[in-house]
Short mmCIF file of C-alpha atoms in Angstrom, two decimals:
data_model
loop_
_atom_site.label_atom_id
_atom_site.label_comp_id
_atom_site.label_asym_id
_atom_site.label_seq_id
_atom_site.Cartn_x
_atom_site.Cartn_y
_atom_site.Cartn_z
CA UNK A 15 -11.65 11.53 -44.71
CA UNK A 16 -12.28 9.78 -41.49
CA UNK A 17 -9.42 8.95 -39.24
CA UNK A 18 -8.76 5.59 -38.68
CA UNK A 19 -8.94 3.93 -34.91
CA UNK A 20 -5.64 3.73 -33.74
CA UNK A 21 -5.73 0.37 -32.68
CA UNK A 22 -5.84 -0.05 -36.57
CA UNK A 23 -2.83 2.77 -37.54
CA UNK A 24 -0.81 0.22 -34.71
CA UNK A 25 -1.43 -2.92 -36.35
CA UNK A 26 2.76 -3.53 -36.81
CA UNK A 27 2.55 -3.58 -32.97
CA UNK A 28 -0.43 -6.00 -32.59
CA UNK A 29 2.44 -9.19 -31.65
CA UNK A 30 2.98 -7.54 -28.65
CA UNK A 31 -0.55 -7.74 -27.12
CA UNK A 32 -1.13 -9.78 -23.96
CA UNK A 33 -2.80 -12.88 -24.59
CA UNK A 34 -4.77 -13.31 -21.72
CA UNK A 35 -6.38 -9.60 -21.45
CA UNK A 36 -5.70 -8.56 -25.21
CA UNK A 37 -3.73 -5.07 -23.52
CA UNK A 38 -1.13 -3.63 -25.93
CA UNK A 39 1.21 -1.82 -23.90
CA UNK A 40 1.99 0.25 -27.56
CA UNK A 41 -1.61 1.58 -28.10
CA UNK A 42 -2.98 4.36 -26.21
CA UNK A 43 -6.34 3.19 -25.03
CA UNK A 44 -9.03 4.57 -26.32
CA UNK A 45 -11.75 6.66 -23.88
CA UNK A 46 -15.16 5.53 -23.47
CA UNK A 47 -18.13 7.66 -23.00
CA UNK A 48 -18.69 7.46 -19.48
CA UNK A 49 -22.83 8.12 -18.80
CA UNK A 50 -23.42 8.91 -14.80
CA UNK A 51 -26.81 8.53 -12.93
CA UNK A 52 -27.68 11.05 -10.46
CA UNK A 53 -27.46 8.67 -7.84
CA UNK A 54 -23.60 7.61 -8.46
CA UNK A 55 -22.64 11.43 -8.37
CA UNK A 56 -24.08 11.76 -5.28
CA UNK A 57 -22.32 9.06 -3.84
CA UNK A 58 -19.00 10.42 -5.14
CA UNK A 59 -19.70 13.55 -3.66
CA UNK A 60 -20.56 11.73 -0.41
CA UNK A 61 -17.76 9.80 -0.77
CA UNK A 62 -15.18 13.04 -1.21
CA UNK A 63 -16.95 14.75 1.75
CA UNK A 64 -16.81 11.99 4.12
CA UNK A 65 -13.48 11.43 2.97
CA UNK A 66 -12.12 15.33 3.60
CA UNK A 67 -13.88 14.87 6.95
CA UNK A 68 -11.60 11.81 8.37
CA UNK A 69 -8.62 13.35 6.88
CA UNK A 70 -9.30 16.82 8.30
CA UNK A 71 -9.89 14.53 11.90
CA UNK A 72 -6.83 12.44 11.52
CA UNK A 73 -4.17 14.84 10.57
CA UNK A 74 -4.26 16.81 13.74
CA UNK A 75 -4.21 13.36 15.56
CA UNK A 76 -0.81 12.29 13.52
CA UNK A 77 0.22 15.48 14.37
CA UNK A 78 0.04 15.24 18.05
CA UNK A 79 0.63 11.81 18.77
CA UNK A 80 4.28 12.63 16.44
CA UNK A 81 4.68 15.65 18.64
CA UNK A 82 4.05 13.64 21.91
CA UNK A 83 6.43 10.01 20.71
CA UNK A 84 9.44 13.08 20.15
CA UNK A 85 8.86 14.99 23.40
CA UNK A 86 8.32 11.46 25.37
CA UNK A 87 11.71 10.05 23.58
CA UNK A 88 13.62 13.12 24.21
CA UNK A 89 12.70 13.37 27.96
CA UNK A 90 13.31 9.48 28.33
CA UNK A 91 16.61 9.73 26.90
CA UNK A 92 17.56 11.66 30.16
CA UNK A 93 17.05 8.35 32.24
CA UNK A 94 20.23 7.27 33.60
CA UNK A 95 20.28 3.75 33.84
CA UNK A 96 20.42 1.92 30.17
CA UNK A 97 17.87 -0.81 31.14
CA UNK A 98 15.00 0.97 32.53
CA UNK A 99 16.02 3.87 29.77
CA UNK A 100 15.46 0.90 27.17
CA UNK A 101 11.91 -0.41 28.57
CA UNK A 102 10.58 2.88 28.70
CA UNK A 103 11.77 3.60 24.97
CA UNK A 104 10.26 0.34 23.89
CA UNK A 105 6.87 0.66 25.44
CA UNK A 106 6.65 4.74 24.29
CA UNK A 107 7.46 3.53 20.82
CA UNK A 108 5.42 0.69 20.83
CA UNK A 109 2.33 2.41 22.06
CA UNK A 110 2.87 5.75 19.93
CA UNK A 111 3.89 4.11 16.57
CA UNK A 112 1.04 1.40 16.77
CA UNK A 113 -1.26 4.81 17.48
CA UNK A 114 0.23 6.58 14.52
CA UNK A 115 -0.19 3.41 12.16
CA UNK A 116 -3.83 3.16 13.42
CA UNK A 117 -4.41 6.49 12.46
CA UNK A 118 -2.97 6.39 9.14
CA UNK A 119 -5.18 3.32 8.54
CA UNK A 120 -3.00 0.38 8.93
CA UNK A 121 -5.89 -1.75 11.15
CA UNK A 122 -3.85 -4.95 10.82
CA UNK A 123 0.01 -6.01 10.01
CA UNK A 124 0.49 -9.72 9.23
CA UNK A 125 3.68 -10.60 11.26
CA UNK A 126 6.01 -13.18 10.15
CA UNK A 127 9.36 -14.78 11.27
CA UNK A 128 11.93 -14.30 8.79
CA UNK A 129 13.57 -17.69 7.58
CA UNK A 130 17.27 -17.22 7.11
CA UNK A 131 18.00 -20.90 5.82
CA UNK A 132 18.80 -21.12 2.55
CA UNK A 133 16.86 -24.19 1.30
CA UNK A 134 13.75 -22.41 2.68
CA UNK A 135 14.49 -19.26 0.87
CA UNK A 136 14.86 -20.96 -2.39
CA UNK A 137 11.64 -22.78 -1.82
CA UNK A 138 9.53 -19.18 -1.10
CA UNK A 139 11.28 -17.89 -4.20
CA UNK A 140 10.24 -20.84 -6.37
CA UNK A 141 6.78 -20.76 -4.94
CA UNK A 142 4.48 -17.71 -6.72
CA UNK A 143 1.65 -18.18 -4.50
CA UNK A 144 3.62 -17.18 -1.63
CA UNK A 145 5.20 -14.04 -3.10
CA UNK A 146 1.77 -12.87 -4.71
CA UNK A 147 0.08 -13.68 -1.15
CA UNK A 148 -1.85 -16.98 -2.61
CA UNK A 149 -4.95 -14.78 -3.34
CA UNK A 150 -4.49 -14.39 -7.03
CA UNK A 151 -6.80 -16.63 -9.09
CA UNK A 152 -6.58 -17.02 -13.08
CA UNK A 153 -8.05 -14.70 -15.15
CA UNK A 154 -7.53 -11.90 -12.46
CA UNK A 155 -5.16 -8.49 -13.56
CA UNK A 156 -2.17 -7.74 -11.35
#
């Protein structure tokens, strides 16, 4: 007796497949045989090793430039006056959480002005390019 495939023992379920991608979110997906060259392992492996390398070089960084932004805040907060007390805090902060974002790989954050009028907020919910960033194109998996 051979077992059936499963995506034939789930055919009760088969309304519920997408009909775009043909994904049934009821059937388990069956594995494929997966056949490796020699030269894709080695680039795994290259790509694991290069990969422990920058996080073994960028923890210690995180972990100073965290230790120096608390000392540097606590020892500002000892400035008397509120106003030179403030511009110090803001340019501390600004420099070490940019540096702490850099090193944790954020290169580049898209800054935009937040809209509080309502007609424009109905617009950007009504409009799907702007919520899915206007990069997805049909046929593509989100």
């Amino acid at each position: 007796v051979y077992p059936l495939p499963l995506s034939h023992r789930m055919e009760k379920f088969s309304r519920f497949a997408d009909p775009g991608t043909g994904v049934n979110p009821f059937v388990r997906p069956e594995r494929r045989a997966v056949t490796t060259s020699g030269l894709v392992t080695v680039g795994h492996v290259c790509k694991h090793l290069v990969g422990t390398m920058v996080a073994l070089v960028r923890l210690p960084l995180v972990v100073i430039v965290s230790v120096w932004l608390g000392f540097i805040t606590a020892l500002f907060s000892l400035v008397p006056i509120p106003r030179v007390r403030r511009l110090l805090f803001r340019y501390v902060h600004v420099l070490g959480a940019r540096s702490l974002l850099v090193l944790l790989g954020f290169w580049w954050i898209q800054a935009r002005e937040a809209d509080t009028r309502k007609k424009f907020r109905k617009e950007q919910e009504n409009d799907k390019s702007l919520l899915l960033g206007g990069s997805v194109r049909a046929g593509e998996i989100l």
